[in-house]
Amino acid sequence: VLTKRDEINKRIQSIIDEVTEPWGIKVSMVTLKAVELPEGMIRAMAHQAEAERIRRARIIEAEAERTAAKILSEAALTYEAHPIALRLRELQTYVDIAKEKNVIVITESLGARTATEAIATAFAAQKASASVSQETAK
């Protein structure tokens, strides 16, 4: 209704012209200044507009996800072809993680094959360090 005001104005003008022409009256312009809609119609239009915004947002998110997946796929191919690049990325990730507070990074280079073994290795190293400190203090 609101987007087709000009069309509605022209239609009303032609209807009025049909009735007034036999009397010699010509209407030169018709303009709708305000349109009052029932409350139910206003709610329905608002609901439709909200649904359209949600639809567009979902499309944008899906396109972003597709783009990200494509980029990750290309990165995986690069890392597969160049293992050194993968190792450099891994090291950069460690640098990024190290910037966080209270973070312990356990890597496979500690000789651990599972998280449990890594934790056990870390505790053993800590215990050995503590016992060396106690013997040195004596």
XYZ file of N, CA and C in Angstrom:
414
model
N 0.836 -1.193 0.000
C 0.000 0.000 0.000
C 0.878 1.254 0.000
N 1.822 1.313 0.931
C 2.621 2.527 1.072
C 3.579 2.730 -0.098
N 4.053 1.651 -0.685
C 5.019 1.777 -1.772
C 4.361 2.045 -3.115
N 3.064 1.875 -3.209
C 2.360 2.062 -4.483
C 1.420 3.266 -4.434
N 1.785 4.284 -3.701
C 0.943 5.473 -3.552
C 0.623 6.141 -4.882
N 1.629 6.308 -5.731
C 1.393 6.961 -7.033
C 0.400 6.168 -7.869
N 0.561 4.868 -7.851
C -0.351 4.010 -8.606
C -1.785 4.143 -8.082
N -1.925 4.163 -6.773
C -3.251 4.315 -6.153
C -3.835 5.685 -6.496
N -2.998 6.734 -6.423
C -3.455 8.089 -6.768
C -4.002 8.135 -8.195
N -3.289 7.554 -9.143
C -3.726 7.558 -10.547
C -5.028 6.779 -10.725
N -5.137 5.669 -10.038
C -6.358 4.842 -10.155
C -7.574 5.603 -9.605
N -7.401 6.231 -8.433
C -8.503 7.018 -7.848
C -8.874 8.173 -8.779
N -7.869 8.843 -9.348
C -8.137 9.965 -10.253
C -8.929 9.502 -11.472
N -8.585 8.349 -12.037
C -9.330 7.874 -13.215
C -10.767 7.503 -12.850
N -10.976 6.937 -11.660
C -12.341 6.603 -11.216
C -13.159 7.879 -11.033
N -12.563 8.888 -10.399
C -13.266 10.165 -10.188
C -13.560 10.833 -11.531
N -12.590 10.784 -12.457
C -12.795 11.380 -13.789
C -13.972 10.738 -14.516
N -14.104 9.440 -14.406
C -15.226 8.749 -15.063
C -16.567 9.287 -14.572
N -16.652 9.560 -13.275
C -17.909 10.028 -12.682
C -18.132 11.514 -12.955
N -17.084 12.321 -12.915
C -17.250 13.780 -13.027
C -17.189 14.304 -14.452
N -16.671 13.531 -15.398
C -16.534 14.008 -16.779
C -17.877 14.397 -17.411
N -18.936 13.606 -17.223
C -20.223 14.031 -17.804
C -20.697 15.388 -17.279
N -20.222 15.819 -16.161
C -20.635 17.097 -15.580
C -19.680 18.222 -15.985
N -18.667 17.878 -16.759
C -17.716 18.900 -17.201
C -16.658 19.223 -16.169
N -16.484 18.348 -15.225
C -15.486 18.575 -14.166
C -14.278 17.672 -14.445
N -13.097 18.264 -14.382
C -11.858 17.508 -14.575
C -11.024 17.616 -13.306
N -10.715 16.485 -12.706
C -9.862 16.449 -11.511
C -8.416 16.433 -11.995
N -7.641 17.413 -11.559
C -6.264 17.528 -12.053
C -5.258 16.722 -11.232
N -5.569 16.471 -9.961
C -4.608 15.738 -9.149
C -5.293 15.127 -7.929
N -4.879 13.919 -7.607
C -5.332 13.247 -6.385
C -4.073 12.817 -5.639
N -4.018 13.114 -4.349
C -2.863 12.736 -3.542
C -3.327 12.157 -2.218
N -2.847 10.971 -1.920
C -3.093 10.381 -0.599
C -2.055 10.956 0.351
N -2.514 11.587 1.409
C -1.585 12.170 2.370
C -1.312 11.223 3.526
N -2.292 10.477 3.919
C -2.116 9.559 5.044
C -2.926 8.301 4.782
N -2.376 7.195 5.207
C -3.072 5.919 5.091
C -3.163 5.340 6.492
N -4.365 5.125 6.948
C -4.561 4.537 8.273
C -4.924 3.074 8.089
N -4.071 2.233 8.630
C -4.270 0.790 8.504
C -4.795 0.228 9.817
N -5.559 -0.849 9.750
C -6.005 -1.499 10.985
C -4.794 -2.034 11.763
N -4.947 -2.098 13.072
C -3.860 -2.550 13.948
C -3.337 -3.928 13.543
N -4.248 -4.818 13.193
C -3.840 -6.169 12.779
C -2.966 -6.141 11.540
N -3.301 -5.256 10.603
C -2.510 -5.129 9.379
C -1.125 -4.572 9.693
N -1.059 -3.604 10.603
C 0.231 -3.023 10.995
C 1.116 -4.094 11.616
N 0.532 -4.912 12.505
C 1.299 -5.997 13.130
C 1.775 -6.999 12.082
N 0.890 -7.341 11.145
C 1.252 -8.304 10.100
C 2.392 -7.765 9.234
N 2.324 -6.475 8.901
C 3.382 -5.876 8.088
C 4.706 -5.833 8.852
N 4.643 -5.521 10.144
C 5.856 -5.497 10.963
C 6.453 -6.896 11.065
N 5.588 -7.890 11.245
C 6.051 -9.281 11.325
C 6.716 -9.695 10.009
N 6.109 -9.322 8.902
C 6.675 -9.660 7.596
C 8.031 -8.972 7.399
N 8.131 -7.717 7.791
C 9.395 -6.987 7.655
C 10.480 -7.628 8.514
N 10.121 -8.025 9.734
C 11.087 -8.687 10.621
C 11.530 -10.020 10.030
N 10.586 -10.779 9.493
C 10.919 -12.063 8.865
C 11.864 -11.854 7.683
N 11.652 -10.803 6.938
C 12.526 -10.502 5.795
C 13.929 -10.137 6.265
N 14.037 -9.364 7.354
C 15.359 -9.020 7.897
C 16.085 -10.271 8.376
N 15.363 -11.167 9.041
C 15.962 -12.417 9.515
C 16.423 -13.262 8.327
N 15.595 -13.324 7.285
C 15.951 -14.103 6.093
C 17.245 -13.569 5.474
N 17.333 -12.253 5.328
C 18.540 -11.654 4.744
C 19.765 -11.918 5.615
N 19.600 -11.816 6.938
C 20.716 -12.071 7.850
C 21.196 -13.513 7.719
N 20.265 -14.449 7.604
C 20.652 -15.859 7.451
C 21.393 -16.095 6.141
N 20.959 -15.432 5.102
C 21.645 -15.568 3.810
C 23.068 -15.026 3.912
N 23.219 -13.881 4.559
C 24.553 -13.294 4.724
C 25.441 -14.222 5.541
N 24.910 -14.783 6.633
C 25.682 -15.713 7.459
C 26.076 -16.952 6.665
N 25.152 -17.488 5.875
C 25.445 -18.682 5.077
C 26.525 -18.389 4.044
N 26.451 -17.233 3.410
C 27.474 -16.862 2.435
C 28.834 -16.693 3.106
N 28.848 -16.100 4.295
C 30.101 -15.938 5.034
C 30.675 -17.298 5.416
N 29.812 -18.208 5.844
C 30.266 -19.549 6.212
C 30.837 -20.276 4.994
N 30.160 -20.138 3.849
C 30.649 -20.774 2.620
C 32.015 -20.202 2.236
N 32.177 -18.897 2.348
C 33.454 -18.262 2.025
C 34.547 -18.738 2.974
N 34.224 -18.801 4.263
C 35.205 -19.271 5.246
C 35.601 -20.717 4.969
N 34.634 -21.560 4.629
C 34.932 -22.963 4.330
C 35.846 -23.068 3.110
N 35.599 -22.235 2.118
C 36.437 -22.244 0.915
C 37.865 -21.836 1.261
N 38.003 -20.794 2.070
C 39.332 -20.323 2.467
C 40.053 -21.391 3.283
N 39.342 -22.030 4.221
C 39.954 -23.087 5.028
C 40.360 -24.275 4.166
N 39.548 -24.599 3.175
C 39.871 -25.692 2.264
C 41.143 -25.381 1.479
N 41.250 -24.156 1.000
C 42.457 -23.739 0.282
C 43.675 -23.776 1.204
N 43.492 -23.354 2.450
C 44.592 -23.393 3.415
C 45.022 -24.833 3.674
N 44.052 -25.737 3.789
C 44.376 -27.149 4.020
C 45.199 -27.709 2.869
N 44.845 -27.348 1.646
C 45.622 -27.806 0.485
C 47.045 -27.244 0.522
N 47.161 -25.983 0.918
C 48.484 -25.367 1.029
C 49.313 -26.075 2.090
N 48.716 -26.328 3.250
C 49.436 -27.000 4.330
C 49.817 -28.426 3.947
N 48.945 -29.082 3.176
C 49.243 -30.444 2.732
C 50.429 -30.440 1.768
N 50.470 -29.455 0.895
C 51.553 -29.367 -0.084
C 52.850 -28.841 0.535
N 52.728 -28.066 1.605
C 53.903 -27.444 2.230
C 53.856 -27.665 3.744
N 54.340 -28.813 4.215
C 54.293 -29.114 5.658
C 55.001 -28.068 6.523
N 56.013 -27.420 5.978
C 56.715 -26.377 6.739
C 55.755 -25.233 7.055
N 54.903 -24.895 6.105
C 53.917 -23.831 6.331
C 52.977 -24.214 7.467
N 52.599 -25.488 7.516
C 51.741 -25.960 8.607
C 52.460 -25.831 9.939
N 53.733 -26.196 9.979
C 54.509 -26.099 11.223
C 54.631 -24.637 11.660
N 54.864 -23.732 10.701
C 54.951 -22.308 11.038
C 53.626 -21.790 11.585
N 52.524 -22.250 11.001
C 51.198 -21.843 11.496
C 50.985 -22.362 12.906
N 51.426 -23.593 13.150
C 51.306 -24.178 14.489
C 52.091 -23.346 15.500
N 53.304 -22.967 15.129
C 54.128 -22.154 16.029
C 53.491 -20.784 16.275
N 52.908 -20.197 15.243
C 52.222 -18.914 15.414
C 51.040 -19.057 16.365
N 50.352 -20.191 16.278
C 49.235 -20.449 17.190
C 49.733 -20.524 18.629
N 50.887 -21.158 18.845
C 51.464 -21.215 20.190
C 51.782 -19.812 20.700
N 52.304 -18.962 19.824
C 52.603 -17.577 20.214
C 51.315 -16.870 20.627
N 50.259 -17.057 19.844
C 48.971 -16.429 20.166
C 48.422 -16.940 21.493
N 48.532 -18.249 21.722
C 48.044 -18.841 22.974
C 48.869 -18.334 24.150
N 50.179 -18.197 23.953
C 51.068 -17.766 25.035
C 50.742 -16.354 25.512
N 50.088 -15.569 24.690
C 49.712 -14.208 25.088
C 48.609 -14.210 26.144
N 47.876 -15.311 26.241
C 46.810 -15.431 27.234
C 47.427 -15.707 28.606
N 46.727 -15.295 29.644
C 47.210 -15.533 31.002
C 46.762 -16.907 31.478
N 47.549 -17.497 32.362
C 47.219 -18.769 33.005
C 46.922 -19.878 32.000
N 47.777 -20.017 31.010
C 47.599 -21.053 30.001
C 48.817 -21.956 30.014
N 48.565 -23.250 30.032
C 49.635 -24.236 29.918
C 49.453 -24.933 28.579
N 50.500 -24.943 27.779
C 50.449 -25.604 26.481
C 51.256 -26.880 26.574
N 50.611 -27.988 26.279
C 51.282 -29.289 26.286
C 51.341 -29.760 24.842
N 52.549 -29.930 24.352
C 52.700 -30.347 22.957
C 53.188 -31.780 22.884
N 53.081 -32.356 21.723
C 53.524 -33.730 21.508
C 55.034 -33.839 21.641
N 55.741 -32.751 21.473
C 57.192 -32.782 21.562
C 57.683 -33.117 22.966
N 56.792 -33.095 23.955
C 57.162 -33.506 25.306
C 57.280 -35.023 25.408
N 56.990 -35.745 24.328
C 57.077 -37.191 24.347
C 55.771 -37.830 24.765
N 54.738 -37.053 24.898
C 53.453 -37.593 25.331
C 52.586 -37.879 24.118
N 51.902 -39.009 24.140
C 51.031 -39.362 23.023
C 49.570 -39.089 23.362
N 49.240 -38.995 24.611
C 47.863 -38.709 24.994
C 47.869 -37.585 26.016
N 46.724 -37.002 26.223
C 46.615 -35.918 27.205
C 46.966 -36.418 28.599
N 46.554 -37.636 28.924
C 46.851 -38.197 30.247
C 48.352 -38.345 30.437
N 49.036 -38.871 29.419
C 50.488 -39.010 29.513
C 51.160 -37.648 29.639
N 50.643 -36.657 28.924
C 51.218 -35.317 28.988
C 51.072 -34.726 30.381
N 49.912 -34.908 30.978
C 49.685 -34.396 32.336
C 50.584 -35.123 33.325
N 50.680 -36.441 33.177
C 51.546 -37.223 34.065
C 52.993 -36.769 33.920
N 53.429 -36.516 32.702
C 54.796 -36.047 32.460
C 55.019 -34.688 33.115
N 54.046 -33.801 32.993
C 54.166 -32.470 33.584
C 54.244 -32.545 35.103
N 53.383 -33.389 35.715
C 53.419 -33.542 37.174
C 54.733 -34.168 37.629
N 55.229 -35.146 36.883
C 56.497 -35.786 37.240
C 57.634 -34.778 37.166
N 57.628 -33.945 36.139
C 58.668 -32.928 36.002
C 58.584 -31.919 37.138
N 57.372 -31.556 37.524
C 57.191 -30.600 38.612
C 57.655 -31.212 39.933
N 57.315 -32.492 40.148
C 57.706 -33.176 41.386
C 59.224 -33.316 41.450
N 59.846 -33.671 40.331
C 61.303 -33.810 40.296
C 61.965 -32.471 40.576
N 61.415 -31.418 40.027
C 61.958 -30.084 40.246
C 61.834 -29.687 41.716
N 60.703 -30.039 42.336
C 60.487 -29.707 43.748
C 61.446 -30.484 44.640
N 61.681 -31.774 44.334
C 62.579 -32.568 45.181
C 64.020 -32.109 45.023
N 64.419 -31.671 43.831
C 65.765 -31.133 43.629
C 65.912 -29.845 44.428
N 64.884 -29.031 44.455
C 64.924 -27.773 45.204
C 65.060 -28.035 46.695
N 64.355 -29.065 47.197
C 64.421 -29.393 48.625
C 65.802 -29.926 48.993
N 66.398 -30.767 48.145
C 67.730 -31.314 48.430
C 68.779 -30.216 48.385
N 68.607 -29.270 47.490
C 69.549 -28.158 47.383
C 69.459 -27.274 48.619
N 68.269 -27.147 49.173
C 68.059 -26.299 50.346
C 68.693 -26.912 51.589
N 68.883 -28.242 51.624
C 69.450 -28.908 52.813
C 70.891 -28.708 52.870
